[in-house]
mmCIF file of C-alpha atoms in Angstrom:
data_model
loop_
_atom_site.group_PDB
_atom_site.id
_atom_site.type_symbol
_atom_site.label_atom_id
_atom_site.label_comp_id
_atom_site.label_asym_id
_atom_site.label_seq_id
_atom_site.Cartn_x
_atom_site.Cartn_y
_atom_site.Cartn_z
ATOM 1 C CA UNK D 3 -22.439 1.858 -10.077
ATOM 2 C CA UNK D 4 -24.521 4.900 -10.930
ATOM 3 C CA UNK D 5 -23.352 7.232 -13.412
ATOM 4 C CA UNK D 6 -23.508 11.114 -12.756
ATOM 5 C CA UNK D 7 -22.221 14.100 -14.434
ATOM 6 C CA UNK D 8 -19.748 16.326 -13.138
ATOM 7 C CA UNK D 9 -19.809 20.231 -13.145
ATOM 8 C CA UNK D 10 -17.928 20.229 -16.577
ATOM 9 C CA UNK D 11 -20.562 17.802 -18.172
ATOM 10 C CA UNK D 12 -18.192 14.536 -18.141
ATOM 11 C CA UNK D 13 -19.875 11.502 -16.913
ATOM 12 C CA UNK D 14 -18.472 9.560 -13.896
ATOM 13 C CA UNK D 15 -19.569 6.436 -11.787
ATOM 14 C CA UNK D 16 -20.017 6.658 -8.216
ATOM 15 C CA UNK D 17 -19.909 3.963 -5.628
ATOM 16 C CA UNK D 18 -23.433 4.938 -4.397
ATOM 17 C CA UNK D 19 -26.067 7.410 -5.287
ATOM 18 C CA UNK D 20 -24.332 10.331 -4.002
ATOM 19 C CA UNK D 21 -25.057 13.596 -5.962
ATOM 20 C CA UNK D 22 -22.474 14.789 -8.317
ATOM 21 C CA UNK D 23 -19.645 17.053 -6.721
ATOM 22 C CA UNK D 24 -20.124 20.708 -6.050
ATOM 23 C CA UNK D 25 -19.362 23.271 -8.407
ATOM 24 C CA UNK D 26 -15.658 24.137 -8.686
ATOM 25 C CA UNK D 27 -14.319 20.696 -7.650
ATOM 26 C CA UNK D 28 -12.181 19.045 -10.152
ATOM 27 C CA UNK D 29 -13.840 16.123 -11.810
ATOM 28 C CA UNK D 30 -10.290 14.229 -10.803
ATOM 29 C CA UNK D 31 -11.069 14.824 -7.203
ATOM 30 C CA UNK D 32 -14.510 13.413 -7.206
ATOM 31 C CA UNK D 33 -13.149 10.347 -9.100
ATOM 32 C CA UNK D 34 -10.551 9.961 -6.540
ATOM 33 C CA UNK D 35 -12.741 10.096 -3.751
ATOM 34 C CA UNK D 36 -15.235 7.582 -5.551
ATOM 35 C CA UNK D 37 -12.436 5.183 -6.250
ATOM 36 C CA UNK D 38 -11.144 5.053 -2.691
ATOM 37 C CA UNK D 39 -14.654 4.607 -1.470
ATOM 38 C CA UNK D 40 -15.373 1.656 -4.158
ATOM 39 C CA UNK D 41 -12.000 0.106 -3.082
ATOM 40 C CA UNK D 42 -12.727 0.167 0.484
ATOM 41 C CA UNK D 43 -15.846 -1.856 -0.243
ATOM 42 C CA UNK D 44 -15.100 -3.722 -2.876
ATOM 43 C CA UNK D 45 -15.591 -7.718 -2.384
ATOM 44 C CA UNK D 46 -12.225 -9.554 -2.699
ATOM 45 C CA UNK D 47 -13.640 -11.421 -5.614
ATOM 46 C CA UNK D 48 -13.843 -8.282 -7.469
ATOM 47 C CA UNK D 49 -10.925 -6.358 -6.073
ATOM 48 C CA UNK D 50 -8.580 -7.147 -8.847
ATOM 49 C CA UNK D 51 -10.923 -5.720 -11.763
ATOM 50 C CA UNK D 52 -11.695 -2.832 -9.731
ATOM 51 C CA UNK D 53 -7.980 -2.086 -9.419
ATOM 52 C CA UNK D 54 -7.623 -2.611 -13.210
ATOM 53 C CA UNK D 55 -10.475 -0.438 -13.997
ATOM 54 C CA UNK D 56 -9.162 2.519 -11.672
ATOM 55 C CA UNK D 57 -5.681 2.263 -13.332
ATOM 56 C CA UNK D 58 -7.100 2.952 -16.764
ATOM 57 C CA UNK D 59 -8.502 6.123 -15.671
ATOM 58 C CA UNK D 60 -7.320 9.056 -18.220
ATOM 59 C CA UNK D 61 -5.555 10.731 -14.931
ATOM 60 C CA UNK D 62 -2.757 8.258 -14.559
ATOM 61 C CA UNK D 63 -1.331 9.879 -11.428
ATOM 62 C CA UNK D 64 -4.698 10.157 -9.675
ATOM 63 C CA UNK D 65 -5.445 6.570 -10.734
ATOM 64 C CA UNK D 66 -2.224 5.529 -9.349
ATOM 65 C CA UNK D 67 -2.414 7.292 -6.032
ATOM 66 C CA UNK D 68 -5.967 5.936 -5.370
ATOM 67 C CA UNK D 69 -4.422 2.325 -5.860
ATOM 68 C CA UNK D 70 -1.534 3.026 -3.677
ATOM 69 C CA UNK D 71 -3.718 4.100 -1.069
ATOM 70 C CA UNK D 72 -5.648 1.036 -1.258
ATOM 71 C CA UNK D 73 -2.710 -1.143 -1.161
ATOM 72 C CA UNK D 74 -1.376 0.692 1.892
ATOM 73 C CA UNK D 75 -4.723 0.410 3.749
ATOM 74 C CA UNK D 76 -5.086 -3.401 2.648
ATOM 75 C CA UNK D 77 -1.462 -4.218 3.879
ATOM 76 C CA UNK D 78 -1.958 -2.387 7.073
ATOM 77 C CA UNK D 79 -5.075 -4.328 7.845
ATOM 78 C CA UNK D 80 -3.715 -7.645 6.593
ATOM 79 C CA UNK D 81 -3.605 -10.462 9.200
ATOM 80 C CA UNK D 82 -0.135 -11.841 9.906
ATOM 81 C CA UNK D 83 -0.516 -13.892 12.957
ATOM 82 C CA UNK D 84 -0.173 -17.326 11.115
ATOM 83 C CA UNK D 85 1.737 -19.139 8.401
ATOM 84 C CA UNK D 86 -1.762 -19.336 6.625
ATOM 85 C CA UNK D 87 -2.017 -15.407 6.808
ATOM 86 C CA UNK D 88 1.507 -15.172 5.217
ATOM 87 C CA UNK D 89 0.389 -17.557 2.542
ATOM 88 C CA UNK D 90 -2.796 -15.363 1.938
ATOM 89 C CA UNK D 91 -0.410 -12.342 1.601
ATOM 90 C CA UNK D 92 1.771 -13.910 -0.953
ATOM 91 C CA UNK D 93 -1.098 -15.000 -3.125
ATOM 92 C CA UNK D 94 -2.743 -11.468 -2.511
ATOM 93 C CA UNK D 95 0.604 -9.414 -3.446
ATOM 94 C CA UNK D 96 0.940 -11.743 -6.501
ATOM 95 C CA UNK D 97 -2.609 -11.003 -7.843
ATOM 96 C CA UNK D 98 -2.357 -7.099 -7.271
ATOM 97 C CA UNK D 99 1.155 -7.074 -9.369
ATOM 98 C CA UNK D 100 -0.762 -9.203 -11.846
ATOM 99 C CA UNK D 101 -3.374 -6.848 -11.790
ATOM 100 C CA UNK D 102 -1.226 -3.999 -12.225
ATOM 101 C CA UNK D 103 0.738 -5.279 -14.850
ATOM 102 C CA UNK D 104 -2.675 -6.331 -16.758
ATOM 103 C CA UNK D 105 -4.030 -2.551 -16.279
ATOM 104 C CA UNK D 106 -0.892 -0.479 -17.161
ATOM 105 C CA UNK D 107 2.103 -2.828 -17.837
ATOM 106 C CA UNK D 108 5.344 -2.461 -15.534
ATOM 107 C CA UNK D 109 4.636 0.040 -12.925
ATOM 108 C CA UNK D 110 7.700 0.234 -10.860
ATOM 109 C CA UNK D 111 6.187 2.446 -8.082
ATOM 110 C CA UNK D 112 3.245 0.089 -7.564
ATOM 111 C CA UNK D 113 5.091 -2.967 -7.638
ATOM 112 C CA UNK D 114 7.848 -1.618 -5.348
ATOM 113 C CA UNK D 115 5.441 -0.495 -2.790
ATOM 114 C CA UNK D 116 4.073 -4.162 -2.711
ATOM 115 C CA UNK D 117 7.433 -5.649 -2.291
ATOM 116 C CA UNK D 118 8.230 -3.098 0.369
ATOM 117 C CA UNK D 119 5.339 -4.039 2.289
ATOM 118 C CA UNK D 120 6.438 -7.753 1.950
ATOM 119 C CA UNK D 121 9.899 -6.570 3.418
ATOM 120 C CA UNK D 122 8.062 -4.702 6.194
ATOM 121 C CA UNK D 123 6.249 -7.897 7.032
ATOM 122 C CA UNK D 124 9.342 -9.813 7.274
ATOM 123 C CA UNK D 125 11.062 -7.402 9.257
ATOM 124 C CA UNK D 126 8.422 -6.931 11.922
ATOM 125 C CA UNK D 127 7.012 -9.945 14.219
ATOM 126 C CA UNK D 128 3.421 -9.889 14.953
ATOM 127 C CA UNK D 129 2.462 -9.701 18.577
ATOM 128 C CA UNK D 130 -0.361 -11.226 20.422
ATOM 129 C CA UNK D 131 -1.319 -14.584 22.062
ATOM 130 C CA UNK D 132 -1.797 -16.322 18.784
ATOM 131 C CA UNK D 133 1.539 -14.711 16.939
ATOM 132 C CA UNK D 134 3.778 -17.179 14.892
ATOM 133 C CA UNK D 135 7.189 -17.633 15.710
ATOM 134 C CA UNK D 136 9.495 -14.832 14.631
ATOM 135 C CA UNK D 137 11.613 -15.899 11.511
ATOM 136 C CA UNK D 138 15.318 -17.271 12.174
ATOM 137 C CA UNK D 139 18.130 -14.940 12.225
ATOM 138 C CA UNK D 140 19.424 -16.252 8.902
ATOM 139 C CA UNK D 141 16.336 -14.898 6.674
ATOM 140 C CA UNK D 142 16.019 -11.720 8.771
ATOM 141 C CA UNK D 143 19.873 -11.107 7.825
ATOM 142 C CA UNK D 144 19.297 -11.658 4.233
ATOM 143 C CA UNK D 145 16.338 -9.343 4.395
ATOM 144 C CA UNK D 146 17.924 -6.572 6.163
ATOM 145 C CA UNK D 147 20.554 -6.223 3.579
ATOM 146 C CA UNK D 148 17.547 -5.113 1.075
ATOM 147 C CA UNK D 149 17.179 -2.239 3.294
ATOM 148 C CA UNK D 150 20.272 -0.453 1.831
ATOM 149 C CA UNK D 151 18.301 0.228 -1.343
ATOM 150 C CA UNK D 152 14.734 0.561 0.348
ATOM 151 C CA UNK D 153 12.746 3.765 -0.072
ATOM 152 C CA UNK D 154 12.587 6.437 2.517
ATOM 153 C CA UNK D 155 9.117 5.447 3.004
ATOM 154 C CA UNK D 156 9.789 1.919 3.948
ATOM 155 C CA UNK D 157 12.729 2.742 6.371
ATOM 156 C CA UNK D 158 10.543 5.490 8.127
ATOM 157 C CA UNK D 159 7.722 3.016 8.329
ATOM 158 C CA UNK D 160 10.017 0.479 9.874
ATOM 159 C CA UNK D 161 11.743 2.653 12.344
ATOM 160 C CA UNK D 162 8.121 3.677 13.440
ATOM 161 C CA UNK D 163 7.085 -0.182 13.787
ATOM 162 C CA UNK D 164 6.907 -1.334 17.576
ATOM 163 C CA UNK D 165 7.610 -4.857 16.316
ATOM 164 C CA UNK D 166 10.788 -4.105 14.215
ATOM 165 C CA UNK D 167 13.703 -6.531 13.978
ATOM 166 C CA UNK D 168 16.451 -5.355 16.265
ATOM 167 C CA UNK D 169 18.871 -6.389 13.482
ATOM 168 C CA UNK D 170 17.046 -3.922 10.768
ATOM 169 C CA UNK D 171 17.055 -1.242 13.328
ATOM 170 C CA UNK D 172 20.811 -1.579 13.918
ATOM 171 C CA UNK D 173 21.156 -1.576 10.346
ATOM 172 C CA UNK D 174 19.276 1.672 9.969
ATOM 173 C CA UNK D 175 20.945 3.051 12.650
ATOM 174 C CA UNK D 176 24.168 3.032 10.420
ATOM 175 C CA UNK D 177 22.894 2.865 7.023
ATOM 176 C CA UNK D 178 19.493 4.644 6.972
ATOM 177 C CA UNK D 179 19.088 7.073 3.873
ATOM 178 C CA UNK D 180 18.181 10.201 6.033
ATOM 179 C CA UNK D 181 19.493 11.462 9.133
ATOM 180 C CA UNK D 182 16.260 11.520 10.729
ATOM 181 C CA UNK D 183 15.943 7.569 10.077
ATOM 182 C CA UNK D 184 19.373 6.896 11.427
ATOM 183 C CA UNK D 185 18.631 8.916 14.684
ATOM 184 C CA UNK D 186 15.369 7.309 15.164
ATOM 185 C CA UNK D 187 16.681 3.904 14.633
ATOM 186 C CA UNK D 188 19.646 4.483 16.972
ATOM 187 C CA UNK D 189 17.191 5.652 19.580
ATOM 188 C CA UNK D 190 15.408 2.518 19.512
ATOM 189 C CA UNK D 191 18.270 0.165 19.463
ATOM 190 C CA UNK D 192 19.678 1.940 22.801
#
């Protein structure tokens, strides 16, 4: 990647040959945008090394934000129609967890976000002509129990999912962390 100097004179790598940011823009904003762009375009074989490199940025909060945005973007677009898709998902989350740990050690926020994406996938059934058979009730029931300690983010996301498990929605209607989640889940259960 080409290196440019930000207005304050610090070097910075850009994903392409864009000029350095306009005066007055904080350098971490420019790096954040560059990281998001690079993560959006990274080939699968280089994804883990780029995630590690981003996480070693001097601004840990900004770096974590860029990586979580990448995880969210990738998880949203990840195919889930077949058993092979589920196996690919498990492999990807394992590699991402390893990359996070290699770069910054244990990061509860990033590893929790990955595990909550896995929980969300388990509690939603893909739709379409090639959709795999929804999971049996036993695994869903065990997975629903995990919603009791799930983040507000996951609970809101699940309530908004068109293909959410009826058991998960019923659980959230009674035990959701916020009034808004409980009300939205109750409306979906009716």
